[in-house]
Amino acid sequence: MTRPLPAHRTPTAPRALTCVPLPGSSAVQRPEHPGSDLETLLATYERASNPADRDRLLADVVAATMPLADSLALRYTGRGIDTEDLIQVARTALVGAVQRYRPGAGRGFEAFAVPTVRGELKRHFRDAGWMVRPPRGLQELRAELVPAEDELRQRLGRDATLTELAAAVGREGSDVAEARATASAFTPASLDAPTPSGGTAGERLADPVDVADGVLLRAVVRAEVARLTPRERVILRLRFVEERTQSEIGEAIGVSQMQVSRLLAGVLARLRERLDALVAA
């Protein structure tokens, strides 16, 4: 005779993964891993040493979480970059997040992956839409900051400070600050920033008649640069056209490297503020 289970041991269905479905389609389901959830699957992937097992487990995790990447990518459509490109960027970022994630080190995979994927999408907008391309050295430093920011975010459970980030990459704080400022000085600061009229700056960017139209925005940048003082325009030309270092600029205009750093930071901050105000208007 089969004895009934006590009430507190009544079997329950295995816990399902939470996937963000693609609009108009059903969520991708991962292969069954009885008795495990996503964090357990990720931990199994991290411990696996056999290459074939790691490839299989990686495929399982990616299949389970890919709709999350696609859903994030689709939020940025209609802003001048091909949807397929955005999805590819998001999926690549997701795979990288899976490979870098350390189970138990933070607040869970989704808390780590979402800002990672979103950050890559925003960086793609900045890189693909730079109206004034920074010097190669700043572009390379920006590339160094990406994995360092991810690692510090997971370890600290928050965004790293400028000092922490500079220490992590072994660079001066002024260089890191310039790389950060340059990457966003000629585009709106945040696609998620709220606007006085409601919604976000990103939602306004999706409007084809909005000020974020590429041609108009370039014209705005030119107009704002024209409003700078002659010395400020010289500094911008030396830094972004001739790609001189801050020390070389200081020698050319008769000031110290530290003064050049402050002048550049001030100019970029003002340009960024004016563009943000225009988008929010």
Short mmCIF file of C-alpha atoms in Angstrom, two decimals:
data_model
loop_
_atom_site.label_atom_id
_atom_site.label_comp_id
_atom_site.label_asym_id
_atom_site.label_seq_id
_atom_site.Cartn_x
_atom_site.Cartn_y
_atom_site.Cartn_z
CA MET A 1 0.00 0.00 0.00
CA THR A 2 1.37 3.40 -0.97
CA ARG A 3 1.53 5.86 1.89
CA PRO A 4 0.52 9.46 1.04
CA LEU A 5 3.20 12.10 1.31
CA PRO A 6 2.92 14.56 4.20
CA ALA A 7 1.30 17.83 3.19
CA HIS A 8 4.53 19.79 3.46
CA ARG A 9 6.22 17.43 0.99
CA THR A 10 3.60 17.61 -1.73
CA PRO A 11 5.52 17.51 -5.02
CA THR A 12 5.61 20.74 -6.98
CA ALA A 13 6.38 21.39 -10.61
CA PRO A 14 10.01 22.22 -11.42
CA ARG A 15 10.68 25.94 -11.32
CA ALA A 16 10.70 27.42 -14.82
CA LEU A 17 13.14 30.01 -16.05
CA THR A 18 11.83 33.53 -16.51
CA CYS A 19 12.39 34.54 -20.12
CA VAL A 20 11.39 37.79 -21.76
CA PRO A 21 9.49 36.79 -24.90
CA LEU A 22 10.04 38.45 -28.22
CA PRO A 23 6.97 40.45 -29.25
CA GLY A 24 4.80 38.27 -31.47
CA SER A 25 6.57 35.05 -30.53
CA SER A 26 6.80 32.62 -27.66
CA ALA A 27 9.73 32.54 -25.26
CA VAL A 28 12.59 30.24 -26.16
CA GLN A 29 12.69 27.31 -23.78
CA ARG A 30 15.93 25.73 -22.67
CA PRO A 31 16.48 21.97 -22.68
CA GLU A 32 15.29 20.31 -19.49
CA HIS A 33 17.67 20.18 -16.55
CA PRO A 34 15.55 18.47 -13.86
CA GLY A 35 15.80 20.01 -10.42
CA SER A 36 17.90 22.96 -11.55
CA ASP A 37 17.28 26.63 -12.26
CA LEU A 38 19.26 29.15 -14.25
CA GLU A 39 21.74 29.92 -11.47
CA THR A 40 22.41 26.20 -10.98
CA LEU A 41 22.86 25.75 -14.71
CA LEU A 42 25.28 28.68 -14.78
CA ALA A 43 27.21 27.23 -11.85
CA THR A 44 27.40 23.88 -13.66
CA TYR A 45 28.72 25.67 -16.75
CA GLU A 46 31.37 27.48 -14.71
CA ARG A 47 32.59 24.25 -13.10
CA ALA A 48 32.62 22.20 -16.31
CA SER A 49 36.12 21.47 -17.61
CA ASN A 50 35.30 19.30 -20.62
CA PRO A 51 35.10 21.56 -23.72
CA ALA A 52 32.17 19.62 -25.18
CA ASP A 53 30.23 19.89 -21.91
CA ARG A 54 30.97 23.60 -21.67
CA ASP A 55 29.79 24.19 -25.23
CA ARG A 56 26.56 22.27 -24.57
CA LEU A 57 25.87 24.07 -21.30
CA LEU A 58 26.66 27.45 -22.86
CA ALA A 59 24.20 26.70 -25.65
CA ASP A 60 21.55 25.80 -23.06
CA VAL A 61 22.04 29.02 -21.09
CA VAL A 62 22.07 31.16 -24.22
CA ALA A 63 18.91 29.49 -25.55
CA ALA A 64 17.18 30.19 -22.25
CA THR A 65 18.18 33.82 -22.03
CA MET A 66 18.37 34.93 -25.68
CA PRO A 67 14.82 36.40 -25.61
CA LEU A 68 16.05 38.78 -22.92
CA ALA A 69 18.75 40.11 -25.26
CA ASP A 70 16.32 40.39 -28.18
CA SER A 71 13.76 42.20 -26.04
CA LEU A 72 16.36 44.76 -24.93
CA ALA A 73 17.54 45.26 -28.52
CA LEU A 74 14.01 45.89 -29.79
CA ARG A 75 13.61 48.78 -27.36
CA TYR A 76 16.21 50.68 -29.38
CA THR A 77 14.77 50.22 -32.86
CA GLY A 78 13.72 53.14 -35.05
CA ARG A 79 16.69 55.29 -34.08
CA GLY A 80 18.81 55.12 -37.21
CA ILE A 81 20.56 51.76 -36.70
CA ASP A 82 19.41 48.54 -38.37
CA THR A 83 17.37 46.26 -36.11
CA GLU A 84 19.38 43.18 -37.10
CA ASP A 85 22.57 44.97 -36.07
CA LEU A 86 21.05 45.82 -32.69
CA ILE A 87 19.96 42.23 -32.10
CA GLN A 88 23.42 40.97 -33.05
CA VAL A 89 25.05 43.43 -30.64
CA ALA A 90 22.68 42.41 -27.85
CA ARG A 91 23.17 38.68 -28.43
CA THR A 92 26.94 39.01 -28.55
CA ALA A 93 26.84 40.99 -25.30
CA LEU A 94 24.65 38.33 -23.72
CA VAL A 95 27.08 35.53 -24.62
CA GLY A 96 29.90 37.61 -23.16
CA ALA A 97 27.86 38.18 -20.00
CA VAL A 98 27.28 34.43 -19.63
CA GLN A 99 31.00 33.74 -20.02
CA ARG A 100 32.01 36.43 -17.49
CA TYR A 101 29.28 35.80 -14.93
CA ARG A 102 30.31 34.26 -11.60
CA PRO A 103 27.37 32.58 -9.82
CA GLY A 104 26.99 33.65 -6.22
CA ALA A 105 29.16 36.75 -6.63
CA GLY A 106 26.33 39.24 -7.07
CA ARG A 107 22.56 39.64 -7.22
CA GLY A 108 21.85 37.09 -9.93
CA PHE A 109 22.42 36.71 -13.64
CA GLU A 110 19.66 39.00 -14.86
CA ALA A 111 20.84 41.84 -12.61
CA PHE A 112 24.28 41.45 -14.20
CA ALA A 113 23.23 40.76 -17.79
CA VAL A 114 20.64 43.51 -18.30
CA PRO A 115 22.96 46.48 -17.62
CA THR A 116 25.72 44.70 -19.54
CA VAL A 117 23.58 44.22 -22.67
CA ARG A 118 22.02 47.67 -22.37
CA GLY A 119 25.46 49.21 -21.98
CA GLU A 120 26.72 47.50 -25.14
CA LEU A 121 23.68 48.75 -27.07
CA LYS A 122 24.28 52.32 -25.93
CA ARG A 123 27.98 52.03 -26.71
CA HIS A 124 27.04 50.79 -30.18
CA PHE A 125 24.93 53.91 -30.67
CA ARG A 126 27.81 56.10 -29.56
CA ASP A 127 30.39 54.27 -31.70
CA ALA A 128 28.19 54.09 -34.79
CA GLY A 129 26.97 57.65 -34.43
CA TRP A 130 30.03 59.60 -33.35
CA MET A 131 29.84 62.97 -35.08
CA VAL A 132 33.37 63.87 -33.94
CA ARG A 133 35.53 60.76 -33.68
CA PRO A 134 37.84 60.80 -30.65
CA PRO A 135 41.57 60.10 -31.04
CA ARG A 136 42.53 56.45 -31.34
CA GLY A 137 44.11 56.45 -27.88
CA LEU A 138 40.81 57.46 -26.28
CA GLN A 139 38.91 54.87 -28.32
CA GLU A 140 41.34 52.17 -27.15
CA LEU A 141 41.05 53.30 -23.54
CA ARG A 142 37.27 53.23 -23.85
CA ALA A 143 37.54 49.61 -25.04
CA GLU A 144 39.64 48.79 -21.94
CA LEU A 145 37.03 50.35 -19.67
CA VAL A 146 34.20 48.12 -20.91
CA PRO A 147 35.32 44.80 -19.32
CA ALA A 148 36.70 46.62 -16.28
CA GLU A 149 33.32 48.28 -15.66
CA ASP A 150 31.56 44.91 -16.01
CA GLU A 151 33.91 43.17 -13.58
CA LEU A 152 33.69 45.95 -10.99
CA ARG A 153 29.89 46.16 -11.32
CA GLN A 154 29.53 42.46 -10.54
CA ARG A 155 32.08 42.50 -7.70
CA LEU A 156 30.85 45.71 -6.05
CA GLY A 157 27.14 45.39 -6.83
CA ARG A 158 27.12 48.96 -8.17
CA ASP A 159 28.76 51.14 -10.81
CA ALA A 160 32.43 51.83 -10.06
CA THR A 161 33.61 55.31 -9.17
CA LEU A 162 36.09 57.11 -11.41
CA THR A 163 38.91 56.42 -8.93
CA GLU A 164 38.09 52.71 -8.73
CA LEU A 165 37.88 52.39 -12.50
CA ALA A 166 41.15 54.26 -13.05
CA ALA A 167 42.91 52.00 -10.55
CA ALA A 168 41.49 48.89 -12.24
CA VAL A 169 42.91 49.81 -15.66
CA GLY A 170 46.09 51.42 -14.33
CA ARG A 171 45.46 54.82 -15.90
CA GLU A 172 45.20 58.39 -14.66
CA GLY A 173 41.77 59.51 -13.53
CA SER A 174 41.88 62.44 -15.96
CA ASP A 175 42.41 60.05 -18.90
CA VAL A 176 39.51 57.83 -17.81
CA ALA A 177 37.26 60.86 -17.30
CA GLU A 178 38.11 62.18 -20.77
CA ALA A 179 37.46 58.78 -22.38
CA ARG A 180 34.07 58.62 -20.68
CA ALA A 181 33.15 62.21 -21.52
CA THR A 182 34.29 61.98 -25.12
CA ALA A 183 32.21 58.87 -25.77
CA SER A 184 28.98 60.70 -25.01
CA ALA A 185 29.72 64.40 -25.45
CA PHE A 186 28.32 64.61 -28.97
CA THR A 187 25.21 62.49 -28.40
CA PRO A 188 22.44 62.67 -25.76
CA ALA A 189 23.75 61.55 -22.37
CA SER A 190 21.15 58.88 -21.64
CA LEU A 191 18.57 57.14 -23.78
CA ASP A 192 16.65 56.36 -20.57
CA ALA A 193 16.65 59.93 -19.23
CA PRO A 194 13.12 61.21 -18.44
CA THR A 195 11.90 64.27 -20.31
CA PRO A 196 9.66 67.07 -18.97
CA SER A 197 6.90 66.09 -21.41
CA GLY A 198 6.90 62.49 -20.20
CA GLY A 199 8.55 59.33 -21.48
CA THR A 200 12.29 59.08 -22.06
CA ALA A 201 14.85 60.65 -24.36
CA GLY A 202 15.15 57.28 -26.09
CA GLU A 203 11.45 57.25 -26.91
CA ARG A 204 11.75 60.72 -28.43
CA LEU A 205 14.70 59.55 -30.51
CA ALA A 206 12.41 57.03 -32.16
CA ASP A 207 10.31 59.87 -33.62
CA PRO A 208 11.51 60.54 -37.19
CA VAL A 209 10.69 64.25 -36.87
CA ASP A 210 12.47 64.60 -33.52
CA VAL A 211 15.64 66.66 -33.14
CA ALA A 212 17.74 63.49 -33.04
CA ASP A 213 17.58 63.19 -36.81
CA GLY A 214 21.20 62.69 -37.82
CA VAL A 215 21.51 65.63 -40.20
CA LEU A 216 19.84 68.09 -37.84
CA LEU A 217 21.82 66.90 -34.85
CA ARG A 218 25.09 67.36 -36.74
CA ALA A 219 23.99 70.89 -37.63
CA VAL A 220 23.25 71.52 -33.96
CA VAL A 221 26.72 70.30 -32.98
CA ARG A 222 28.33 72.62 -35.53
CA ALA A 223 26.26 75.55 -34.24
CA GLU A 224 27.19 74.82 -30.62
CA VAL A 225 30.89 74.50 -31.48
CA ALA A 226 30.67 77.87 -33.26
CA ARG A 227 29.50 79.42 -29.97
CA LEU A 228 32.72 78.39 -28.20
CA THR A 229 35.56 80.85 -27.66
CA PRO A 230 38.40 80.86 -30.21
CA ARG A 231 40.72 79.16 -27.70
CA GLU A 232 38.16 76.45 -26.96
CA ARG A 233 37.73 75.76 -30.67
CA VAL A 234 41.52 75.53 -31.06
CA ILE A 235 41.67 73.03 -28.20
CA LEU A 236 38.96 70.89 -29.81
CA ARG A 237 40.72 71.01 -33.18
CA LEU A 238 44.09 70.06 -31.69
CA ARG A 239 42.58 67.21 -29.68
CA PHE A 240 40.04 65.70 -32.07
CA VAL A 241 41.33 66.66 -35.52
CA GLU A 242 45.09 66.68 -35.06
CA GLU A 243 44.89 64.09 -32.23
CA ARG A 244 47.49 65.81 -30.07
CA THR A 245 48.01 64.84 -26.45
CA GLN A 246 46.99 67.16 -23.63
CA SER A 247 50.65 67.95 -22.95
CA GLU A 248 51.22 68.89 -26.60
CA ILE A 249 48.12 71.09 -26.56
CA GLY A 250 49.37 72.79 -23.40
CA GLU A 251 52.69 73.58 -25.06
CA ALA A 252 50.90 74.92 -28.15
CA ILE A 253 48.63 77.33 -26.26
CA GLY A 254 50.91 78.09 -23.30
CA VAL A 255 49.12 76.37 -20.41
CA SER A 256 49.75 73.28 -18.27
CA GLN A 257 48.48 69.80 -19.09
CA MET A 258 46.18 70.00 -16.05
CA GLN A 259 44.65 73.22 -17.35
CA VAL A 260 44.08 71.61 -20.74
CA SER A 261 42.35 68.69 -19.01
CA ARG A 262 40.03 71.06 -17.14
CA LEU A 263 39.33 73.14 -20.25
CA LEU A 264 38.48 70.05 -22.31
CA ALA A 265 36.25 68.66 -19.57
CA GLY A 266 34.42 71.98 -19.33
CA VAL A 267 33.89 72.28 -23.09
CA LEU A 268 32.63 68.71 -23.43
CA ALA A 269 30.34 69.11 -20.42
CA ARG A 270 28.78 72.27 -21.88
CA LEU A 271 28.25 70.67 -25.29
CA ARG A 272 26.70 67.65 -23.66
CA GLU A 273 24.43 69.80 -21.48
CA ARG A 274 23.18 71.80 -24.47
CA LEU A 275 22.44 68.69 -26.51
CA ASP A 276 20.67 67.04 -23.57
CA ALA A 277 18.55 70.17 -23.08
CA LEU A 278 17.67 70.19 -26.77
CA VAL A 279 16.57 66.56 -26.74
CA ALA A 280 14.52 67.09 -23.57
CA ALA A 281 12.83 70.25 -24.91
#
